[in-house]
JSON list of C-alpha atoms in Angstrom, two decimals:
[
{"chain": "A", "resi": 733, "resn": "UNK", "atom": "CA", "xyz": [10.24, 1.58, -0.95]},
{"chain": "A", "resi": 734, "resn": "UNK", "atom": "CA", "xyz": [13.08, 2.64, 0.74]},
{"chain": "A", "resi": 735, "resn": "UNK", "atom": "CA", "xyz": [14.74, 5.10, -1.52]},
{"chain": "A", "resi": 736, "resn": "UNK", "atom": "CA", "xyz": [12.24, 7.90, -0.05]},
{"chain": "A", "resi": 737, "resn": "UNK", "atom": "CA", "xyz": [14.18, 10.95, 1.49]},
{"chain": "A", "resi": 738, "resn": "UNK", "atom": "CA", "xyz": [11.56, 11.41, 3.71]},
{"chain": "A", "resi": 739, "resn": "UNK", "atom": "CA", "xyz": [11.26, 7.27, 4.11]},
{"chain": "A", "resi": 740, "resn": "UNK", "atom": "CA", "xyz": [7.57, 7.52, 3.44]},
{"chain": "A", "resi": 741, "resn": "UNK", "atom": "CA", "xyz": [6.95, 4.94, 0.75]},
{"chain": "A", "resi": 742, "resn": "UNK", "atom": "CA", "xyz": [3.89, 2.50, 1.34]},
{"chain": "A", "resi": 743, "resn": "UNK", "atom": "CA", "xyz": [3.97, -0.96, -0.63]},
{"chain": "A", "resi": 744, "resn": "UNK", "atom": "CA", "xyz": [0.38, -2.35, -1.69]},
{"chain": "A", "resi": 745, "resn": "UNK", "atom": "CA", "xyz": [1.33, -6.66, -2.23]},
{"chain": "A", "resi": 746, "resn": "UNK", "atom": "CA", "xyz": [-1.34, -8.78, -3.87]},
{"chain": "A", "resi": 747, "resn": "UNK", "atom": "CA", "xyz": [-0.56, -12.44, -4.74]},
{"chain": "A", "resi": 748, "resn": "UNK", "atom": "CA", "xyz": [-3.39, -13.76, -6.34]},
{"chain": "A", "resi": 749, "resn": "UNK", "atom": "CA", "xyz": [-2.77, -16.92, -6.79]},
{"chain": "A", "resi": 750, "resn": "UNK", "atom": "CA", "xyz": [-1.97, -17.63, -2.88]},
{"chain": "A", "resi": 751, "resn": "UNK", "atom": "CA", "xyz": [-4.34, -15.37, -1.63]},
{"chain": "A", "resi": 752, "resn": "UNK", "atom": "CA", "xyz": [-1.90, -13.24, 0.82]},
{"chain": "A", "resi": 753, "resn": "UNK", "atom": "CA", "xyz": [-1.94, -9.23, 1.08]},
{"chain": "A", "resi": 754, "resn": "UNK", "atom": "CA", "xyz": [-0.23, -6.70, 2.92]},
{"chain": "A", "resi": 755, "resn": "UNK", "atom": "CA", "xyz": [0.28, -2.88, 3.29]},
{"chain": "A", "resi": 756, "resn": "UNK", "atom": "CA", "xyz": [3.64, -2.00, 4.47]},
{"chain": "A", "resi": 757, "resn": "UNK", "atom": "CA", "xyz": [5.00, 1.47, 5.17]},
{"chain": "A", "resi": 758, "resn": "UNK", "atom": "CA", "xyz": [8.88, 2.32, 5.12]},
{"chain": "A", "resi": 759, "resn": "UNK", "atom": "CA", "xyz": [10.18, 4.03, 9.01]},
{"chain": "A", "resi": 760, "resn": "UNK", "atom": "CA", "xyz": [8.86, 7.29, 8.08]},
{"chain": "A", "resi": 761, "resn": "UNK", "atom": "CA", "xyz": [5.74, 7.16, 7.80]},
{"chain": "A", "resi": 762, "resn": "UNK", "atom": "CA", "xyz": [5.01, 3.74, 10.46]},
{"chain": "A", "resi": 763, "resn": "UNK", "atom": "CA", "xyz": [6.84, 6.12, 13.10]},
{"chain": "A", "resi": 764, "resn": "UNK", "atom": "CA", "xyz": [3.80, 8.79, 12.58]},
{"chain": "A", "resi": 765, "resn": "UNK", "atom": "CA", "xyz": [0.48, 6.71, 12.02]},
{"chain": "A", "resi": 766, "resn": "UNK", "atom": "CA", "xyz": [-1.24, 5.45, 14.80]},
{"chain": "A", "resi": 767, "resn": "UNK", "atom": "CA", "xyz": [0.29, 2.26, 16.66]},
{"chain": "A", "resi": 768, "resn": "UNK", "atom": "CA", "xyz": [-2.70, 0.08, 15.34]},
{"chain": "A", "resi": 769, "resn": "UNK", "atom": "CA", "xyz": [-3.16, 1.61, 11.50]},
{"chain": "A", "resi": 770, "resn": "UNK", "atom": "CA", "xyz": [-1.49, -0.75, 9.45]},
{"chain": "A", "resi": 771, "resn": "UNK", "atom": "CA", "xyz": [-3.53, -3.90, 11.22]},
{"chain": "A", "resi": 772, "resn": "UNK", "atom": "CA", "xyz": [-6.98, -1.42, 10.84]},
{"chain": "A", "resi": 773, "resn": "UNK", "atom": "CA", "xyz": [-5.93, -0.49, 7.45]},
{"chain": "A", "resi": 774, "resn": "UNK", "atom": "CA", "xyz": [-5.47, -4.49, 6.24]},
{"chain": "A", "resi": 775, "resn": "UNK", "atom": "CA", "xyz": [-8.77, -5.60, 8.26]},
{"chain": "A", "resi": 776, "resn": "UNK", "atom": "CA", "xyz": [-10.89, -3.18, 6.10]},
{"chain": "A", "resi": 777, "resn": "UNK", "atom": "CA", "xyz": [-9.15, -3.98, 2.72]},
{"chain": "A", "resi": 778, "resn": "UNK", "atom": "CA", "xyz": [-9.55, -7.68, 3.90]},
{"chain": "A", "resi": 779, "resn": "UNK", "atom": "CA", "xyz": [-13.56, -7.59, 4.78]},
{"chain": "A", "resi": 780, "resn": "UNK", "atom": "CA", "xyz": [-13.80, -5.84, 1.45]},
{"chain": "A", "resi": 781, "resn": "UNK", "atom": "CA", "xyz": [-11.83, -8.14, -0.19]},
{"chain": "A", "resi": 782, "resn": "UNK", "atom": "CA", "xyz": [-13.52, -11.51, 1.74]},
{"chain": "A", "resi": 783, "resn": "UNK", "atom": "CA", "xyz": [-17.10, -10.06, 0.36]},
{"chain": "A", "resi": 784, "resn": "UNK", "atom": "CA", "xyz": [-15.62, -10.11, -3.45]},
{"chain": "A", "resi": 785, "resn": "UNK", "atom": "CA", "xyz": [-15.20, -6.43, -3.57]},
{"chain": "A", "resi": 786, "resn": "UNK", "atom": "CA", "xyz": [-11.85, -6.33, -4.49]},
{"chain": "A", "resi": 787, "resn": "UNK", "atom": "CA", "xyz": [-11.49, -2.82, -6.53]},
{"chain": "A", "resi": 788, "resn": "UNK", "atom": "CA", "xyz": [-13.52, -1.11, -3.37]},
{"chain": "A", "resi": 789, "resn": "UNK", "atom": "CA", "xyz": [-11.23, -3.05, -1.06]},
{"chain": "A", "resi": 790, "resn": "UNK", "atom": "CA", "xyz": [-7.82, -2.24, -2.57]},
{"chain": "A", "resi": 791, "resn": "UNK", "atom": "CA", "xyz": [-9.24, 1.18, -3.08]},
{"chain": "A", "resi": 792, "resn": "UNK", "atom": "CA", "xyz": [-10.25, 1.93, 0.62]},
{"chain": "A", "resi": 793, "resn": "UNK", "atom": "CA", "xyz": [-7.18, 1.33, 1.52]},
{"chain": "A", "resi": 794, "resn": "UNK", "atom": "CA", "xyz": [-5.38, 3.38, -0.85]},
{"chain": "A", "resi": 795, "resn": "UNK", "atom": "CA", "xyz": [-6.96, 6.03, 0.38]},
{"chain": "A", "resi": 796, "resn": "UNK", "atom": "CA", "xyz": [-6.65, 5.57, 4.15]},
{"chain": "A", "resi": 797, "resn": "UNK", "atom": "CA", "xyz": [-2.98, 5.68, 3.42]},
{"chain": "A", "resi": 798, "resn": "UNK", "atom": "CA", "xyz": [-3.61, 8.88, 1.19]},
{"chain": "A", "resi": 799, "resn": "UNK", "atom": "CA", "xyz": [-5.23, 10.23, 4.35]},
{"chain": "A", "resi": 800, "resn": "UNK", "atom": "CA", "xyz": [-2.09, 10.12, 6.44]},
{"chain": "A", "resi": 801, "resn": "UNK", "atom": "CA", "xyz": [-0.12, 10.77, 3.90]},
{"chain": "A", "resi": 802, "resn": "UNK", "atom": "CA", "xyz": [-1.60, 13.80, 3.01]},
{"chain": "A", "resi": 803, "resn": "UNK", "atom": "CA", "xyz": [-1.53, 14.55, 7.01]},
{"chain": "A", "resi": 804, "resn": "UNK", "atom": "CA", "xyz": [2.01, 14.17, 8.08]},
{"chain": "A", "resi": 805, "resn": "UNK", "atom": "CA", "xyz": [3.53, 14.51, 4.39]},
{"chain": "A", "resi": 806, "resn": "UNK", "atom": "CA", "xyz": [2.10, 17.25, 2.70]},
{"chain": "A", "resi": 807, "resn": "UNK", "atom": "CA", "xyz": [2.10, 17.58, -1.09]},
{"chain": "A", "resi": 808, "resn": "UNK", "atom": "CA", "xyz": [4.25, 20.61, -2.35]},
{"chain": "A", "resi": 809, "resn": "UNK", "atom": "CA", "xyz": [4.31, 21.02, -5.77]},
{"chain": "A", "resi": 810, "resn": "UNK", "atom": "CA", "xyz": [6.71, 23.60, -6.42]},
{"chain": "A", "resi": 811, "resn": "UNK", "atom": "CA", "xyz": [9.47, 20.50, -4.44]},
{"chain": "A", "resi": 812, "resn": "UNK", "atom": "CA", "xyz": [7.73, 17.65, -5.09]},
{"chain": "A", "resi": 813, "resn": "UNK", "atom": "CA", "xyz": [9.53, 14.99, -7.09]},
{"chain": "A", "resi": 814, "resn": "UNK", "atom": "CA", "xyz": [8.35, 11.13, -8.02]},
{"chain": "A", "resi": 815, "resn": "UNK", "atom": "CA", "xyz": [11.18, 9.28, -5.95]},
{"chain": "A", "resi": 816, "resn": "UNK", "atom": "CA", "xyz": [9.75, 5.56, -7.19]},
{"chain": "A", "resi": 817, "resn": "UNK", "atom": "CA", "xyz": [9.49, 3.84, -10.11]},
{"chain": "A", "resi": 818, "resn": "UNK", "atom": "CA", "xyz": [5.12, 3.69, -10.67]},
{"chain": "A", "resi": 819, "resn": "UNK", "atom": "CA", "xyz": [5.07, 0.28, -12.13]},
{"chain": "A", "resi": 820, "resn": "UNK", "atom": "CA", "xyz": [3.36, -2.55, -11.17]},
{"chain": "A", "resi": 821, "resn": "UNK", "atom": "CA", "xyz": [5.05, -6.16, -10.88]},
{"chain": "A", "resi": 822, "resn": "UNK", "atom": "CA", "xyz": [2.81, -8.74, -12.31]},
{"chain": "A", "resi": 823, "resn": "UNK", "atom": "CA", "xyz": [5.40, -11.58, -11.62]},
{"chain": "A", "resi": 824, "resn": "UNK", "atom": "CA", "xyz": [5.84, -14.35, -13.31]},
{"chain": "A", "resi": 825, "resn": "UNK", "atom": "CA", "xyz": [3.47, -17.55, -13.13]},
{"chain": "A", "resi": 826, "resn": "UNK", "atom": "CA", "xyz": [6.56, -20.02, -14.65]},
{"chain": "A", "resi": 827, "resn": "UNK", "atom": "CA", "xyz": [10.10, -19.64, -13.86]},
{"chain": "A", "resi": 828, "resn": "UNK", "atom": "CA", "xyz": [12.11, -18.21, -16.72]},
{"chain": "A", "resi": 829, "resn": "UNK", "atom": "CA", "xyz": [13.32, -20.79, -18.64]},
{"chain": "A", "resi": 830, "resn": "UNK", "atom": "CA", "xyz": [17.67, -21.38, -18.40]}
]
């Protein structure tokens, strides 16, 4: 998340299984947002999630840090380059075997 040049990653974390979530944005962008975004941003994806809309949740959110992205960060195509590896960690529900 912190490989950015402009240090604007944002990390979505969902553990399932333990039932914790959080949105976390590298110095670039937390030094722009508003001082209470984050917080807002997890209450709404929270509510959403506590009413069993989790796709709606997860996607609200998404796009309230597309919002501010998009604000302070501007897409340019003819620059743009994908600094972060897309994938998504599943983990592991055992530990790997030795």
């Amino acid at each position: 998340m912190h490989k950015t040049a402009q240090r604007n990653g944002v990390l979505f974390y969902m553990a399932w299984e333990s039932r914790q979530f959080a949105v976390i944005g590298d110095i670039g962008i937390n030094s722009v947002v508003p001082d209470d975004f984050w917080e807002t941003t997890k209450e709404t994806v929270l509510h959403l999630f506590r009413s069993e809309r989790y796709v709606h949740g997860l996607e609200q959110g998404v796009r309230m840090v597309g919002e501010q992205l998009r604000r302070y960060f501007p897409y340019d195509a003819a620059t743009d380059q994908n600094e972060l590896d897309d994938s998504i960690s599943f983990g592991d529900s055992k530990p790997p075997r030795v």
